[in-house]
Amino acid sequence: DEALEDIQDATSEPEIAGLVTAYKAAIDAKINAVALEAAKAAAVAEVEAYKADEIVALGDSDKSVCTVIMNNAKSAISEATSVQLVNDAVASYKSNIDAKLAEVAFEAYKAEQILGIEGYRANDIAALQDSAKAAIATKLDAAKTAIGSAENKAAVDLVVSDFEDEVDAIISFENYKKLTAEQLTFDSTLYQEAEIEQINAKKAEISASIMAQTTEAGVQAEVAKFEDYLETVKTKADYEKELDDAKNALSREIDEYFATIDADKYEVADYATLEGYYEEAQTAVENATKLADLEDILENFKAQVATVSEKQAGGGEEEQPEEKKGCGGSVVAASAVVTGLALAGVTLVLKKKKE
C-alpha cells in the first residue's frame, strides 16, 4: 500500500521506476527473510533428529561431545545470513556427528578386540608352564598397546591376527615339547631296580631340560642325550654276562689251584676230603646269583685246603717195622709191598677221577 501511494504521488517516470524497483527489492528481502527463518527452523529440527538414537546410547563423555557439536551447529544456523549457510551448517554437523560416532564405534571395536585376545585360548594357556605363560603375557601387552594406537580397523585386525598366530605357535611348541618329554620311554624289563631308578631320575632331568628349550633343535639334542645315556646303563643281560664271565673265571682259578695239589702227599681219606671241598667250591660258584656271592669262594676253598695240609704236615712219617730174617720176615716184607701197591692204585684212581 505504501508503495502504491508513493507511486501515485510521484511526479516523473524515473521516480516511479525507482519506487517500483525499491518495492521489488523490499518484497524480495522479505520473502528471503521468511525463507531463511523457515530454513533455520527446519535445520535445527534436522540437527536435533539426526542419529538421535545413536547419540542417546553413547556414554556420558561421548554424549557431551555430541552436545557441544550440536550447540555449535545451532549457533552457526542461527547466525547464518543465507539458506546456503544454513545448509552448510547442517552438513558440517552431520559430518562431525558421523565422525564422532565412527570414533566411538572404532574405540568400541578396539575394546572388543582387546577383550577377545585376552581370552584367546585361555584354557590352553592356563595349562602351560610359567615361562610360556610369561612369554604370552608379554605379547598380549604389546598387542593391546598396538591396538590402542591403531588408526583404522585394518590395523587392529592385523595386530589381532599376528597375536593369535604367535600364541598358536607357542602353544604348539609347548605341546610338542611336552609330548616329546612323555615319549622318553625305555623297556623297564631289561633293567634291574637300581638302574630303573637311575634311568627315571635321568628321564626327569632331561624332561625338565626339554621343557626349557626354545628351539626344536634344542629339544632333539636333549632326546639324543637320553638315548646316549641309555647306552651306558647296564641291562640285566649285561649283569648276567658279567656274572657268567666272573663265574667261569673263578671256576678256572679253582681248577688251577686244585691241580697244584699233589695227591701223593695225602692220605686217601684226606684227599677225598679235599675233593669234597673242591666240589663244594665249584657248586658255590655255580649257584652264585650275584658278583658278591663269588667274593670269598676261592679264599675259603684255599683256607679249607690249608687246614687239611696243616693236619697232614703235622703228622710224622709212619715208622716201618724192621725186616726180620728168615721166612717170617719175608712174609712181613711181602705184605708191606702188597699194601703199598694197593694204596698206590687207589691214589692213581683218585687222580684219574680228578682229571
XYZ file of C-alpha atoms in Angstrom:
355
model
C 0.000 0.000 0.000
C 2.779 2.417 0.875
C 4.450 1.690 -2.471
C 1.217 2.473 -4.341
C 0.743 5.736 -2.504
C 4.320 6.723 -3.256
C 3.867 5.881 -6.934
C 0.674 7.990 -7.120
C 2.475 10.867 -5.541
C 5.398 10.554 -7.974
C 5.855 13.403 -10.452
C 8.051 11.726 -13.050
C 8.626 8.394 -14.683
C 12.151 7.992 -13.315
C 10.782 8.495 -9.817
C 8.071 5.919 -10.487
C 10.630 3.431 -11.821
C 12.770 3.929 -8.732
C 9.828 3.301 -6.449
C 8.919 0.084 -8.290
C 12.494 -1.183 -8.029
C 12.602 -0.370 -4.317
C 9.327 -2.145 -3.799
C 10.540 -5.282 -5.536
C 13.729 -5.274 -3.508
C 11.788 -4.953 -0.268
C 9.460 -7.736 -1.273
C 12.386 -9.992 -2.228
C 14.118 -9.235 1.047
C 11.019 -10.045 2.993
C 10.481 -13.271 1.100
C 14.127 -14.242 1.600
C 13.963 -13.440 5.302
C 10.897 -15.611 5.725
C 12.512 -18.413 3.766
C 15.727 -18.101 5.791
C 13.853 -18.322 9.057
C 11.955 -21.343 7.808
C 15.195 -22.936 6.665
C 16.788 -22.257 10.041
C 13.852 -23.811 11.878
C 13.951 -26.852 9.624
C 17.716 -27.082 10.024
C 17.551 -27.048 13.818
C 14.914 -29.778 13.735
C 17.056 -31.801 11.326
C 20.111 -31.398 13.512
C 18.258 -32.469 16.639
C 16.815 -35.537 14.921
C 19.984 -36.655 13.159
C 21.056 -40.066 14.609
C 19.473 -39.123 17.895
C 19.007 -42.746 18.968
C 22.689 -43.484 18.493
C 23.698 -40.376 20.390
C 21.399 -41.210 23.289
C 23.050 -44.630 23.550
C 26.519 -43.136 23.995
C 28.340 -42.840 27.245
C 28.173 -39.583 29.133
C 31.540 -38.342 27.930
C 30.844 -39.008 24.247
C 27.297 -37.733 24.604
C 28.672 -34.464 25.976
C 30.920 -34.108 22.931
C 27.922 -34.591 20.654
C 26.010 -31.950 22.619
C 28.821 -29.477 22.060
C 28.831 -30.286 18.334
C 25.065 -29.752 18.202
C 25.197 -26.434 20.051
C 27.910 -25.198 17.713
C 25.761 -26.198 14.737
C 22.721 -24.411 16.132
C 24.770 -21.269 16.675
C 26.036 -21.430 13.105
C 22.477 -21.899 11.852
C 21.227 -19.014 13.925
C 23.950 -16.716 12.649
C 23.574 -17.800 9.038
C 22.609 -14.987 6.644
C 21.512 -17.265 3.851
C 19.853 -20.583 3.281
C 23.148 -21.829 1.827
C 24.960 -21.037 5.052
C 22.198 -22.833 6.940
C 22.600 -25.860 4.724
C 26.381 -25.739 5.186
C 25.960 -25.691 8.963
C 23.689 -28.758 8.828
C 26.100 -30.633 6.574
C 29.014 -29.801 8.863
C 27.059 -31.011 11.885
C 26.223 -34.305 10.231
C 29.838 -34.814 9.226
C 31.067 -34.085 12.748
C 28.477 -36.378 14.306
C 29.292 -39.146 11.843
C 32.973 -38.780 12.678
C 32.287 -38.889 16.411
C 30.033 -41.917 16.115
C 32.634 -43.636 13.946
C 35.293 -42.805 16.519
C 33.154 -44.226 19.296
C 32.409 -47.332 17.251
C 36.110 -47.759 16.467
C 37.050 -47.445 20.119
C 34.358 -49.968 20.967
C 35.753 -52.272 18.285
C 39.228 -51.885 19.765
C 37.907 -52.729 23.217
C 36.104 -55.743 21.814
C 39.253 -56.987 20.094
C 41.341 -56.481 23.237
C 38.772 -58.471 25.192
C 38.981 -61.147 22.525
C 42.758 -61.538 22.645
C 42.706 -61.508 26.442
C 40.541 -64.612 26.357
C 42.130 -66.244 23.329
C 42.798 -69.943 24.090
C 42.702 -69.167 27.798
C 42.276 -72.794 28.842
C 45.220 -73.919 26.727
C 47.393 -71.127 28.094
C 46.440 -71.991 31.672
C 47.893 -75.470 31.159
C 51.275 -74.165 30.017
C 54.403 -73.866 32.125
C 55.160 -70.483 33.712
C 57.807 -69.451 31.184
C 55.387 -69.918 28.278
C 52.654 -68.043 30.140
C 55.062 -65.162 30.726
C 56.004 -65.066 27.042
C 52.341 -64.896 26.021
C 51.627 -62.219 28.633
C 54.394 -60.071 27.157
C 52.989 -60.491 23.666
C 49.495 -59.686 24.950
C 50.660 -56.393 26.459
C 52.375 -55.443 23.199
C 49.262 -56.331 21.185
C 46.982 -54.270 23.428
C 49.295 -51.277 23.070
C 49.350 -51.683 19.283
C 45.560 -51.908 19.139
C 45.250 -48.765 21.253
C 47.404 -46.788 18.817
C 45.891 -48.272 15.650
C 44.255 -45.712 13.365
C 41.889 -47.959 11.488
C 40.113 -51.298 11.649
C 42.524 -52.970 9.238
C 45.446 -52.150 11.508
C 43.598 -53.568 14.519
C 42.751 -56.753 12.646
C 46.394 -57.220 11.673
C 47.536 -56.891 15.291
C 44.923 -59.414 16.429
C 45.854 -61.874 13.684
C 49.571 -61.631 14.461
C 48.951 -62.123 18.182
C 46.803 -65.199 17.636
C 49.428 -66.691 15.309
C 52.127 -66.131 17.934
C 50.036 -67.694 20.684
C 49.213 -70.660 18.453
C 52.919 -71.145 17.754
C 53.846 -71.030 21.449
C 51.119 -73.493 22.439
C 52.027 -75.800 19.575
C 55.712 -75.763 20.544
C 54.920 -76.300 24.215
C 52.703 -79.251 23.336
C 55.469 -80.616 21.120
C 57.961 -80.374 23.978
C 55.531 -81.984 26.405
C 54.786 -84.843 24.021
C 58.488 -85.333 23.324
C 59.261 -85.465 27.038
C 56.481 -88.012 27.560
C 57.982 -90.159 24.801
C 61.278 -90.554 26.671
C 60.493 -94.191 27.385
C 62.506 -97.348 27.955
C 61.833 -101.065 28.432
C 61.939 -101.493 32.189
C 62.005 -105.288 31.823
C 65.569 -105.016 30.543
C 66.926 -103.420 33.718
C 67.333 -104.132 37.395
C 65.587 -101.987 40.007
C 68.630 -99.820 40.763
C 69.110 -98.994 37.095
C 65.391 -98.300 36.654
C 65.583 -95.699 39.427
C 68.647 -94.113 37.823
C 67.011 -94.011 34.396
C 63.842 -92.447 35.803
C 65.920 -89.790 37.538
C 67.760 -89.027 34.305
C 64.438 -89.008 32.423
C 63.037 -86.412 34.842
C 66.177 -84.298 34.463
C 66.121 -84.385 30.653
C 62.346 -83.844 30.538
C 62.810 -80.627 32.512
C 65.577 -79.587 30.134
C 63.342 -80.298 27.132
C 60.616 -78.052 28.532
C 63.189 -75.257 28.913
C 64.258 -75.382 25.262
C 63.302 -72.628 22.840
C 64.020 -74.418 19.548
C 63.176 -77.784 18.033
C 66.895 -78.457 17.571
C 67.420 -77.969 21.296
C 64.634 -80.443 22.058
C 66.101 -83.071 19.754
C 69.531 -82.597 21.306
C 68.069 -83.446 24.712
C 66.359 -86.529 23.279
C 69.726 -87.653 21.898
C 71.280 -87.183 25.348
C 68.711 -89.534 26.861
C 69.269 -92.132 24.164
C 73.041 -91.896 24.633
C 72.599 -92.255 28.384
C 70.587 -95.459 27.958
C 73.512 -96.929 26.035
C 75.680 -96.535 29.139
C 73.272 -98.226 31.562
C 73.846 -101.911 32.327
C 70.981 -104.199 31.426
C 70.041 -107.438 33.101
C 71.749 -109.215 30.210
C 74.917 -107.213 30.856
C 74.878 -108.219 34.513
C 74.195 -111.833 33.620
C 77.116 -111.900 31.196
C 79.331 -110.190 33.727
C 78.325 -112.772 36.352
C 78.806 -115.661 33.932
C 82.232 -114.386 32.939
C 83.214 -113.986 36.587
C 81.912 -117.461 37.466
C 83.814 -119.047 34.586
C 86.971 -117.214 35.556
C 86.663 -118.218 39.211
C 85.885 -121.811 38.299
C 89.094 -121.912 36.259
C 91.032 -120.444 39.179
C 89.654 -123.122 41.485
C 90.559 -125.808 38.927
C 94.041 -124.396 38.545
C 94.568 -124.214 42.274
C 93.267 -127.732 42.860
C 95.562 -129.010 40.113
C 98.546 -127.825 42.163
C 97.649 -130.195 44.999
C 99.803 -133.317 44.961
C 97.593 -136.257 45.832
C 100.614 -138.329 46.784
C 101.153 -136.151 49.829
C 97.815 -137.024 51.402
C 96.159 -139.988 52.919
C 93.317 -141.361 50.821
C 90.690 -140.117 53.234
C 92.288 -136.667 53.439
C 92.468 -136.342 49.698
C 88.835 -137.353 49.464
C 88.106 -134.515 51.903
C 89.971 -132.112 49.613
C 87.921 -133.320 46.680
C 84.797 -132.620 48.688
C 85.986 -129.093 49.365
C 86.682 -128.692 45.652
C 83.198 -129.847 44.691
C 81.658 -127.535 47.302
C 83.586 -124.565 45.910
C 82.525 -125.309 42.349
C 78.911 -125.787 43.450
C 79.028 -122.419 45.263
C 80.310 -120.818 42.066
C 77.576 -122.441 40.013
C 74.855 -121.356 42.456
C 76.040 -117.744 42.754
C 73.404 -115.203 41.658
C 75.456 -112.040 42.036
C 79.078 -110.978 41.992
C 79.156 -110.541 45.761
C 78.438 -114.255 46.138
C 81.773 -115.035 44.438
C 83.979 -112.866 46.600
C 85.178 -115.373 49.221
C 84.709 -118.722 47.493
C 88.338 -119.160 46.361
C 89.786 -117.885 49.611
C 87.504 -120.130 51.641
C 88.488 -123.101 49.489
C 92.181 -122.343 49.959
C 91.616 -121.995 53.691
C 89.919 -125.399 53.772
C 92.774 -126.975 51.832
C 95.230 -125.362 54.225
C 93.577 -126.997 57.207
C 93.988 -130.391 55.649
C 97.545 -129.662 54.597
C 98.461 -128.447 58.053
C 96.951 -131.571 59.578
C 98.865 -133.825 57.178
C 102.066 -131.872 57.670
C 101.695 -132.134 61.460
C 101.844 -135.960 61.439
C 105.204 -137.767 61.171
C 106.181 -140.329 58.627
C 104.896 -143.660 59.848
C 107.759 -145.823 61.196
C 108.208 -149.021 59.173
C 108.825 -152.241 61.169
C 112.322 -153.707 60.894
C 112.615 -156.614 58.479
C 113.209 -159.941 60.094
C 115.435 -162.627 58.872
C 114.022 -165.825 57.625
C 110.735 -166.918 56.287
C 108.644 -164.886 58.709
C 110.496 -161.754 57.807
C 109.948 -162.371 54.125
C 106.216 -162.731 54.678
C 106.070 -159.425 56.549
C 108.068 -157.703 53.839
C 105.854 -159.117 51.103
C 102.734 -157.987 52.943
C 104.120 -154.457 53.165
C 104.822 -154.420 49.436
C 101.301 -155.571 48.610
C 99.787 -152.942 50.901
C 101.900 -150.225 49.300
C 100.879 -151.238 45.796
C 97.218 -151.233 46.810
C 97.453 -147.709 48.221
C 99.268 -146.526 45.122
C 96.493 -147.979 42.970
C 93.785 -146.153 44.948
C 95.704 -142.884 44.675
C 96.041 -143.308 40.925
C 92.316 -143.911 40.577
C 91.532 -140.724 42.534
C 93.922 -138.697 40.411
C 92.276 -140.011 37.247
C 88.865 -139.120 38.659
C 90.018 -135.565 39.326
C 91.381 -135.196 35.825
